[in-house]
């Protein structure tokens, strides 16, 4: 009898501990004549994050992690004084790598210009960035292994555009509102042949979402050359880049 009571006590404790760990779950109770059944739909929860180190990095603007210990940043390069901002003492802003372990900085392409809006290719081999010359934004692609840089040819980029399609091609909107793509050699070709102006574009699964005139949302299925249209003011893709209906 004592052993039976002990087993009940242990089982009750286990149930209490289990229910405590499932407070975030969805519960559904089914009542039977002689019993009550609780169905738990366990939702995925993020694991705990332990912060081991916090670094205050001054004088740089961070863009992306190149690897676990290295970041792509921009910083002042005082070898060059920029003359585009009048008499104020303003220096060039150059892209660099910053090593979190030894706190060292390596300037990738020293030049008297403002380099910004850096984006790594998915495989981390190329770096897309922009340079503003006056009011005109130009695009560049750098091979991070050789540090060789090529200019995206014969186009001005819309200031907020630029996204990698794959490891060797990126898409962007030109100042004329045309959706184009460039390869890592800087060669440009139209991505979508449309007379209407394109206001914004983002890559999705199997195609490209873009907004045209009158805030119309289109989905361009790249392998079938088909357009879907819907009216919307703005949109945001989910983490999985799927369409919300």
PDB file of C-alpha atoms in Angstrom:
ATOM      1  CA  UNK A   1       0.000   0.000   0.000  1.00  0.00           C
ATOM      2  CA  UNK A   2       2.817   2.387   0.902  1.00  0.00           C
ATOM      3  CA  UNK A   3       4.544   1.534  -2.367  1.00  0.00           C
ATOM      4  CA  UNK A   4       1.314   2.253  -4.247  1.00  0.00           C
ATOM      5  CA  UNK A   5       0.993   5.666  -2.571  1.00  0.00           C
ATOM      6  CA  UNK A   6       4.638   6.418  -3.358  1.00  0.00           C
ATOM      7  CA  UNK A   7       4.057   5.670  -7.038  1.00  0.00           C
ATOM      8  CA  UNK A   8       1.022   7.979  -7.088  1.00  0.00           C
ATOM      9  CA  UNK A   9       3.053  10.721  -5.433  1.00  0.00           C
ATOM     10  CA  UNK A  10       5.903  10.385  -7.961  1.00  0.00           C
ATOM     11  CA  UNK A  11       3.467  10.346 -10.878  1.00  0.00           C
ATOM     12  CA  UNK A  12       1.703  13.459  -9.567  1.00  0.00           C
ATOM     13  CA  UNK A  13       5.013  15.279  -9.196  1.00  0.00           C
ATOM     14  CA  UNK A  14       5.987  14.352 -12.756  1.00  0.00           C
ATOM     15  CA  UNK A  15       2.688  15.649 -14.115  1.00  0.00           C
ATOM     16  CA  UNK A  16       3.076  18.926 -12.236  1.00  0.00           C
ATOM     17  CA  UNK A  17       6.606  19.418 -13.555  1.00  0.00           C
ATOM     18  CA  UNK A  18       5.492  18.541 -17.066  1.00  0.00           C
ATOM     19  CA  UNK A  19       2.636  21.004 -17.006  1.00  0.00           C
ATOM     20  CA  UNK A  20       4.932  23.747 -15.719  1.00  0.00           C
ATOM     21  CA  UNK A  21       7.170  23.282 -18.713  1.00  0.00           C
ATOM     22  CA  UNK A  22       4.225  23.498 -21.104  1.00  0.00           C
ATOM     23  CA  UNK A  23       2.623  26.740 -20.000  1.00  0.00           C
ATOM     24  CA  UNK A  24       3.185  28.215 -23.454  1.00  0.00           C
ATOM     25  CA  UNK A  25       1.394  25.305 -25.181  1.00  0.00           C
ATOM     26  CA  UNK A  26      -2.109  25.367 -26.602  1.00  0.00           C
ATOM     27  CA  UNK A  27      -4.450  23.256 -24.431  1.00  0.00           C
ATOM     28  CA  UNK A  28      -7.653  21.551 -25.474  1.00  0.00           C
ATOM     29  CA  UNK A  29      -9.735  19.628 -22.932  1.00  0.00           C
ATOM     30  CA  UNK A  30     -11.954  16.704 -23.932  1.00  0.00           C
ATOM     31  CA  UNK A  31     -14.416  15.527 -21.269  1.00  0.00           C
ATOM     32  CA  UNK A  32     -15.513  11.890 -21.136  1.00  0.00           C
ATOM     33  CA  UNK A  33     -18.105  10.428 -18.727  1.00  0.00           C
ATOM     34  CA  UNK A  34     -15.449   8.951 -16.472  1.00  0.00           C
ATOM     35  CA  UNK A  35     -12.361  11.034 -17.276  1.00  0.00           C
ATOM     36  CA  UNK A  36     -10.999  14.344 -18.528  1.00  0.00           C
ATOM     37  CA  UNK A  37      -8.350  14.366 -21.275  1.00  0.00           C
ATOM     38  CA  UNK A  38      -6.137  17.396 -21.919  1.00  0.00           C
ATOM     39  CA  UNK A  39      -4.549  17.602 -25.368  1.00  0.00           C
ATOM     40  CA  UNK A  40      -1.408  19.728 -25.580  1.00  0.00           C
ATOM     41  CA  UNK A  41      -0.293  21.200 -28.873  1.00  0.00           C
ATOM     42  CA  UNK A  42       3.342  22.012 -28.159  1.00  0.00           C
ATOM     43  CA  UNK A  43       4.501  25.116 -29.989  1.00  0.00           C
ATOM     44  CA  UNK A  44       8.097  25.615 -30.961  1.00  0.00           C
ATOM     45  CA  UNK A  45       9.949  27.877 -28.568  1.00  0.00           C
ATOM     46  CA  UNK A  46      13.257  29.583 -29.061  1.00  0.00           C
ATOM     47  CA  UNK A  47      16.119  28.117 -27.075  1.00  0.00           C
ATOM     48  CA  UNK A  48      17.823  30.098 -24.383  1.00  0.00           C
ATOM     49  CA  UNK A  49      20.609  32.434 -25.458  1.00  0.00           C
ATOM     50  CA  UNK A  50      23.591  32.901 -23.226  1.00  0.00           C
ATOM     51  CA  UNK A  51      25.536  36.127 -23.703  1.00  0.00           C
ATOM     52  CA  UNK A  52      29.233  35.455 -23.135  1.00  0.00           C
ATOM     53  CA  UNK A  53      30.770  38.685 -24.363  1.00  0.00           C
ATOM     54  CA  UNK A  54      29.651  42.216 -25.242  1.00  0.00           C
ATOM     55  CA  UNK A  55      32.000  44.505 -27.152  1.00  0.00           C
ATOM     56  CA  UNK A  56      31.621  48.233 -27.643  1.00  0.00           C
ATOM     57  CA  UNK A  57      33.098  48.973 -31.069  1.00  0.00           C
ATOM     58  CA  UNK A  58      33.450  52.704 -31.548  1.00  0.00           C
ATOM     59  CA  UNK A  59      33.978  54.613 -34.768  1.00  0.00           C
ATOM     60  CA  UNK A  60      32.504  52.034 -37.145  1.00  0.00           C
ATOM     61  CA  UNK A  61      29.169  51.142 -38.699  1.00  0.00           C
ATOM     62  CA  UNK A  62      28.509  47.407 -38.894  1.00  0.00           C
ATOM     63  CA  UNK A  63      26.741  45.745 -41.828  1.00  0.00           C
ATOM     64  CA  UNK A  64      27.060  41.933 -41.700  1.00  0.00           C
ATOM     65  CA  UNK A  65      29.086  39.085 -40.251  1.00  0.00           C
ATOM     66  CA  UNK A  66      31.606  37.710 -42.722  1.00  0.00           C
ATOM     67  CA  UNK A  67      32.218  34.738 -40.420  1.00  0.00           C
ATOM     68  CA  UNK A  68      31.969  33.923 -36.720  1.00  0.00           C
ATOM     69  CA  UNK A  69      34.731  36.345 -35.722  1.00  0.00           C
ATOM     70  CA  UNK A  70      34.759  38.945 -38.508  1.00  0.00           C
ATOM     71  CA  UNK A  71      32.330  41.714 -39.420  1.00  0.00           C
ATOM     72  CA  UNK A  72      31.959  43.927 -42.471  1.00  0.00           C
ATOM     73  CA  UNK A  73      32.038  47.543 -41.266  1.00  0.00           C
ATOM     74  CA  UNK A  74      32.644  51.038 -42.585  1.00  0.00           C
ATOM     75  CA  UNK A  75      34.907  53.553 -40.896  1.00  0.00           C
ATOM     76  CA  UNK A  76      36.624  56.858 -41.475  1.00  0.00           C
ATOM     77  CA  UNK A  77      39.790  56.693 -43.511  1.00  0.00           C
ATOM     78  CA  UNK A  78      41.806  59.743 -42.502  1.00  0.00           C
ATOM     79  CA  UNK A  79      44.235  59.219 -45.354  1.00  0.00           C
ATOM     80  CA  UNK A  80      41.596  60.918 -47.494  1.00  0.00           C
ATOM     81  CA  UNK A  81      39.707  64.102 -46.761  1.00  0.00           C
ATOM     82  CA  UNK A  82      36.422  64.224 -48.641  1.00  0.00           C
ATOM     83  CA  UNK A  83      35.811  67.524 -50.437  1.00  0.00           C
ATOM     84  CA  UNK A  84      32.139  66.904 -51.161  1.00  0.00           C
ATOM     85  CA  UNK A  85      30.832  68.400 -47.910  1.00  0.00           C
ATOM     86  CA  UNK A  86      32.194  71.948 -47.963  1.00  0.00           C
ATOM     87  CA  UNK A  87      34.692  73.323 -45.457  1.00  0.00           C
ATOM     88  CA  UNK A  88      33.767  70.880 -42.683  1.00  0.00           C
ATOM     89  CA  UNK A  89      36.507  68.367 -41.866  1.00  0.00           C
ATOM     90  CA  UNK A  90      34.929  65.182 -43.230  1.00  0.00           C
ATOM     91  CA  UNK A  91      36.926  62.104 -44.186  1.00  0.00           C
ATOM     92  CA  UNK A  92      36.285  59.261 -46.584  1.00  0.00           C
ATOM     93  CA  UNK A  93      34.207  56.319 -45.346  1.00  0.00           C
ATOM     94  CA  UNK A  94      35.721  53.017 -46.451  1.00  0.00           C
ATOM     95  CA  UNK A  95      34.542  49.446 -46.021  1.00  0.00           C
ATOM     96  CA  UNK A  96      36.676  47.250 -43.802  1.00  0.00           C
ATOM     97  CA  UNK A  97      36.727  43.975 -41.895  1.00  0.00           C
ATOM     98  CA  UNK A  98      36.782  44.054 -38.105  1.00  0.00           C
ATOM     99  CA  UNK A  99      38.124  41.056 -36.169  1.00  0.00           C
ATOM    100  CA  UNK A 100      36.269  40.555 -32.895  1.00  0.00           C
ATOM    101  CA  UNK A 101      39.071  38.481 -31.365  1.00  0.00           C
ATOM    102  CA  UNK A 102      42.094  40.704 -31.852  1.00  0.00           C
ATOM    103  CA  UNK A 103      40.081  43.926 -32.453  1.00  0.00           C
ATOM    104  CA  UNK A 104      41.978  44.688 -35.659  1.00  0.00           C
ATOM    105  CA  UNK A 105      40.603  46.522 -38.701  1.00  0.00           C
ATOM    106  CA  UNK A 106      41.556  45.952 -42.334  1.00  0.00           C
ATOM    107  CA  UNK A 107      40.393  48.447 -44.988  1.00  0.00           C
ATOM    108  CA  UNK A 108      39.202  46.531 -48.049  1.00  0.00           C
ATOM    109  CA  UNK A 109      39.413  49.193 -50.763  1.00  0.00           C
ATOM    110  CA  UNK A 110      41.101  52.431 -49.625  1.00  0.00           C
ATOM    111  CA  UNK A 111      39.747  55.310 -51.670  1.00  0.00           C
ATOM    112  CA  UNK A 112      38.600  58.910 -51.340  1.00  0.00           C
ATOM    113  CA  UNK A 113      34.888  58.111 -51.395  1.00  0.00           C
ATOM    114  CA  UNK A 114      31.896  57.255 -49.237  1.00  0.00           C
ATOM    115  CA  UNK A 115      31.372  53.477 -49.450  1.00  0.00           C
ATOM    116  CA  UNK A 116      28.114  52.239 -47.906  1.00  0.00           C
ATOM    117  CA  UNK A 117      25.129  49.843 -48.120  1.00  0.00           C
ATOM    118  CA  UNK A 118      27.337  46.737 -48.148  1.00  0.00           C
ATOM    119  CA  UNK A 119      25.713  43.336 -48.747  1.00  0.00           C
ATOM    120  CA  UNK A 120      27.487  39.974 -48.868  1.00  0.00           C
ATOM    121  CA  UNK A 121      26.665  37.372 -51.488  1.00  0.00           C
ATOM    122  CA  UNK A 122      25.070  34.220 -49.986  1.00  0.00           C
ATOM    123  CA  UNK A 123      28.374  32.308 -50.173  1.00  0.00           C
ATOM    124  CA  UNK A 124      30.339  35.223 -48.694  1.00  0.00           C
ATOM    125  CA  UNK A 125      32.695  35.506 -51.673  1.00  0.00           C
ATOM    126  CA  UNK A 126      31.513  38.847 -53.069  1.00  0.00           C
ATOM    127  CA  UNK A 127      30.541  42.171 -51.531  1.00  0.00           C
ATOM    128  CA  UNK A 128      28.089  44.560 -53.167  1.00  0.00           C
ATOM    129  CA  UNK A 129      28.257  48.181 -52.083  1.00  0.00           C
ATOM    130  CA  UNK A 130      27.417  51.691 -53.261  1.00  0.00           C
ATOM    131  CA  UNK A 131      29.404  54.862 -53.706  1.00  0.00           C
ATOM    132  CA  UNK A 132      27.716  58.249 -53.841  1.00  0.00           C
ATOM    133  CA  UNK A 133      29.368  60.685 -56.213  1.00  0.00           C
ATOM    134  CA  UNK A 134      27.547  63.931 -55.672  1.00  0.00           C
ATOM    135  CA  UNK A 135      23.891  62.904 -55.769  1.00  0.00           C
ATOM    136  CA  UNK A 136      24.484  59.931 -58.050  1.00  0.00           C
ATOM    137  CA  UNK A 137      24.688  56.439 -56.449  1.00  0.00           C
ATOM    138  CA  UNK A 138      26.852  53.903 -58.280  1.00  0.00           C
ATOM    139  CA  UNK A 139      27.115  50.179 -57.548  1.00  0.00           C
ATOM    140  CA  UNK A 140      30.283  48.121 -57.118  1.00  0.00           C
ATOM    141  CA  UNK A 141      31.065  44.439 -56.570  1.00  0.00           C
ATOM    142  CA  UNK A 142      34.217  43.314 -54.765  1.00  0.00           C
ATOM    143  CA  UNK A 143      35.831  39.885 -54.840  1.00  0.00           C
ATOM    144  CA  UNK A 144      36.721  39.472 -51.168  1.00  0.00           C
ATOM    145  CA  UNK A 145      39.536  37.036 -51.871  1.00  0.00           C
ATOM    146  CA  UNK A 146      41.391  39.139 -54.445  1.00  0.00           C
ATOM    147  CA  UNK A 147      40.001  42.537 -53.286  1.00  0.00           C
ATOM    148  CA  UNK A 148      39.405  43.345 -56.961  1.00  0.00           C
ATOM    149  CA  UNK A 149      36.450  45.688 -57.463  1.00  0.00           C
ATOM    150  CA  UNK A 150      34.299  46.165 -60.571  1.00  0.00           C
ATOM    151  CA  UNK A 151      31.761  48.886 -61.225  1.00  0.00           C
ATOM    152  CA  UNK A 152      28.220  47.991 -62.259  1.00  0.00           C
ATOM    153  CA  UNK A 153      28.252  49.363 -65.775  1.00  0.00           C
ATOM    154  CA  UNK A 154      26.282  52.270 -67.209  1.00  0.00           C
ATOM    155  CA  UNK A 155      23.538  52.556 -64.572  1.00  0.00           C
ATOM    156  CA  UNK A 156      22.658  54.694 -61.582  1.00  0.00           C
ATOM    157  CA  UNK A 157      21.102  52.707 -58.742  1.00  0.00           C
ATOM    158  CA  UNK A 158      18.030  53.695 -56.791  1.00  0.00           C
ATOM    159  CA  UNK A 159      19.434  54.527 -53.311  1.00  0.00           C
ATOM    160  CA  UNK A 160      17.595  51.828 -51.332  1.00  0.00           C
ATOM    161  CA  UNK A 161      17.782  48.975 -53.853  1.00  0.00           C
ATOM    162  CA  UNK A 162      20.175  46.068 -54.270  1.00  0.00           C
ATOM    163  CA  UNK A 163      19.730  42.399 -53.337  1.00  0.00           C
ATOM    164  CA  UNK A 164      21.587  39.210 -54.232  1.00  0.00           C
ATOM    165  CA  UNK A 165      19.595  36.762 -56.343  1.00  0.00           C
ATOM    166  CA  UNK A 166      22.212  34.021 -55.987  1.00  0.00           C
ATOM    167  CA  UNK A 167      25.971  33.723 -55.471  1.00  0.00           C
ATOM    168  CA  UNK A 168      26.867  35.509 -58.703  1.00  0.00           C
ATOM    169  CA  UNK A 169      23.974  37.849 -59.583  1.00  0.00           C
ATOM    170  CA  UNK A 170      22.194  40.698 -57.840  1.00  0.00           C
ATOM    171  CA  UNK A 171      19.104  42.690 -58.732  1.00  0.00           C
ATOM    172  CA  UNK A 172      18.454  46.384 -58.334  1.00  0.00           C
ATOM    173  CA  UNK A 173      16.199  49.196 -59.469  1.00  0.00           C
ATOM    174  CA  UNK A 174      17.726  51.891 -61.632  1.00  0.00           C
ATOM    175  CA  UNK A 175      17.041  55.588 -61.170  1.00  0.00           C
ATOM    176  CA  UNK A 176      14.720  55.274 -64.180  1.00  0.00           C
ATOM    177  CA  UNK A 177      12.605  52.720 -62.304  1.00  0.00           C
ATOM    178  CA  UNK A 178      13.713  49.657 -64.270  1.00  0.00           C
ATOM    179  CA  UNK A 179      14.392  46.291 -62.620  1.00  0.00           C
ATOM    180  CA  UNK A 180      17.780  44.977 -63.742  1.00  0.00           C
ATOM    181  CA  UNK A 181      20.407  42.487 -62.668  1.00  0.00           C
ATOM    182  CA  UNK A 182      24.206  42.441 -62.777  1.00  0.00           C
ATOM    183  CA  UNK A 183      26.740  39.640 -62.592  1.00  0.00           C
ATOM    184  CA  UNK A 184      30.007  39.717 -60.657  1.00  0.00           C
ATOM    185  CA  UNK A 185      31.760  41.148 -63.724  1.00  0.00           C
ATOM    186  CA  UNK A 186      29.543  44.234 -63.549  1.00  0.00           C
ATOM    187  CA  UNK A 187      27.618  43.343 -66.702  1.00  0.00           C
ATOM    188  CA  UNK A 188      23.986  44.492 -66.635  1.00  0.00           C
ATOM    189  CA  UNK A 189      20.846  43.192 -68.306  1.00  0.00           C
ATOM    190  CA  UNK A 190      17.117  43.843 -67.784  1.00  0.00           C
ATOM    191  CA  UNK A 191      15.485  41.468 -65.335  1.00  0.00           C
ATOM    192  CA  UNK A 192      11.948  42.479 -66.215  1.00  0.00           C
ATOM    193  CA  UNK A 193      10.794  44.220 -69.380  1.00  0.00           C
ATOM    194  CA  UNK A 194       8.114  46.684 -68.264  1.00  0.00           C
ATOM    195  CA  UNK A 195       7.271  50.193 -69.417  1.00  0.00           C
ATOM    196  CA  UNK A 196       5.822  51.110 -66.013  1.00  0.00           C
ATOM    197  CA  UNK A 197       8.072  52.429 -63.272  1.00  0.00           C
ATOM    198  CA  UNK A 198       8.978  49.953 -60.518  1.00  0.00           C
ATOM    199  CA  UNK A 199       9.057  51.426 -57.009  1.00  0.00           C
ATOM    200  CA  UNK A 200      10.340  48.532 -54.893  1.00  0.00           C
ATOM    201  CA  UNK A 201      11.333  44.891 -55.340  1.00  0.00           C
ATOM    202  CA  UNK A 202      12.370  41.951 -53.185  1.00  0.00           C
ATOM    203  CA  UNK A 203      13.284  38.347 -53.912  1.00  0.00           C
ATOM    204  CA  UNK A 204      10.814  35.629 -52.926  1.00  0.00           C
ATOM    205  CA  UNK A 205      10.708  31.867 -53.367  1.00  0.00           C
ATOM    206  CA  UNK A 206      10.340  31.109 -57.068  1.00  0.00           C
ATOM    207  CA  UNK A 207      10.108  34.717 -58.155  1.00  0.00           C
ATOM    208  CA  UNK A 208      10.271  38.414 -57.357  1.00  0.00           C
ATOM    209  CA  UNK A 209       7.756  40.628 -55.578  1.00  0.00           C
ATOM    210  CA  UNK A 210       7.641  44.195 -56.802  1.00  0.00           C
ATOM    211  CA  UNK A 211       5.466  47.277 -56.462  1.00  0.00           C
ATOM    212  CA  UNK A 212       4.521  49.272 -59.534  1.00  0.00           C
ATOM    213  CA  UNK A 213       2.597  52.471 -60.068  1.00  0.00           C
ATOM    214  CA  UNK A 214      -0.643  52.992 -58.102  1.00  0.00           C
ATOM    215  CA  UNK A 215       0.801  50.743 -55.369  1.00  0.00           C
ATOM    216  CA  UNK A 216       0.028  47.552 -57.255  1.00  0.00           C
ATOM    217  CA  UNK A 217       1.852  44.468 -55.997  1.00  0.00           C
ATOM    218  CA  UNK A 218       3.112  42.003 -58.593  1.00  0.00           C
ATOM    219  CA  UNK A 219       4.736  38.600 -58.214  1.00  0.00           C
ATOM    220  CA  UNK A 220       6.944  37.718 -61.157  1.00  0.00           C
ATOM    221  CA  UNK A 221       7.461  33.953 -61.476  1.00  0.00           C
ATOM    222  CA  UNK A 222      10.943  33.921 -62.939  1.00  0.00           C
ATOM    223  CA  UNK A 223      11.029  30.464 -64.515  1.00  0.00           C
ATOM    224  CA  UNK A 224       7.597  30.867 -66.153  1.00  0.00           C
ATOM    225  CA  UNK A 225       7.674  34.613 -66.924  1.00  0.00           C
ATOM    226  CA  UNK A 226       4.205  35.053 -65.364  1.00  0.00           C
ATOM    227  CA  UNK A 227       2.884  38.040 -63.404  1.00  0.00           C
ATOM    228  CA  UNK A 228       0.361  38.004 -60.559  1.00  0.00           C
ATOM    229  CA  UNK A 229      -1.166  41.312 -59.489  1.00  0.00           C
ATOM    230  CA  UNK A 230      -2.765  42.649 -56.288  1.00  0.00           C
ATOM    231  CA  UNK A 231      -3.317  46.123 -54.812  1.00  0.00           C
ATOM    232  CA  UNK A 232      -1.342  46.815 -51.659  1.00  0.00           C
ATOM    233  CA  UNK A 233       0.417  49.778 -50.036  1.00  0.00           C
ATOM    234  CA  UNK A 234       3.495  47.949 -48.757  1.00  0.00           C
ATOM    235  CA  UNK A 235       4.576  44.413 -47.986  1.00  0.00           C
ATOM    236  CA  UNK A 236       7.002  42.464 -45.833  1.00  0.00           C
ATOM    237  CA  UNK A 237       8.111  38.894 -46.495  1.00  0.00           C
ATOM    238  CA  UNK A 238       8.148  36.343 -43.726  1.00  0.00           C
ATOM    239  CA  UNK A 239      11.399  34.746 -42.599  1.00  0.00           C
ATOM    240  CA  UNK A 240      10.729  31.909 -45.054  1.00  0.00           C
ATOM    241  CA  UNK A 241      10.030  34.404 -47.884  1.00  0.00           C
ATOM    242  CA  UNK A 242       6.570  32.985 -48.495  1.00  0.00           C
ATOM    243  CA  UNK A 243       3.500  34.840 -49.649  1.00  0.00           C
ATOM    244  CA  UNK A 244       0.758  35.727 -47.160  1.00  0.00           C
ATOM    245  CA  UNK A 245      -2.741  35.443 -48.668  1.00  0.00           C
TER     246      UNK A 245
END
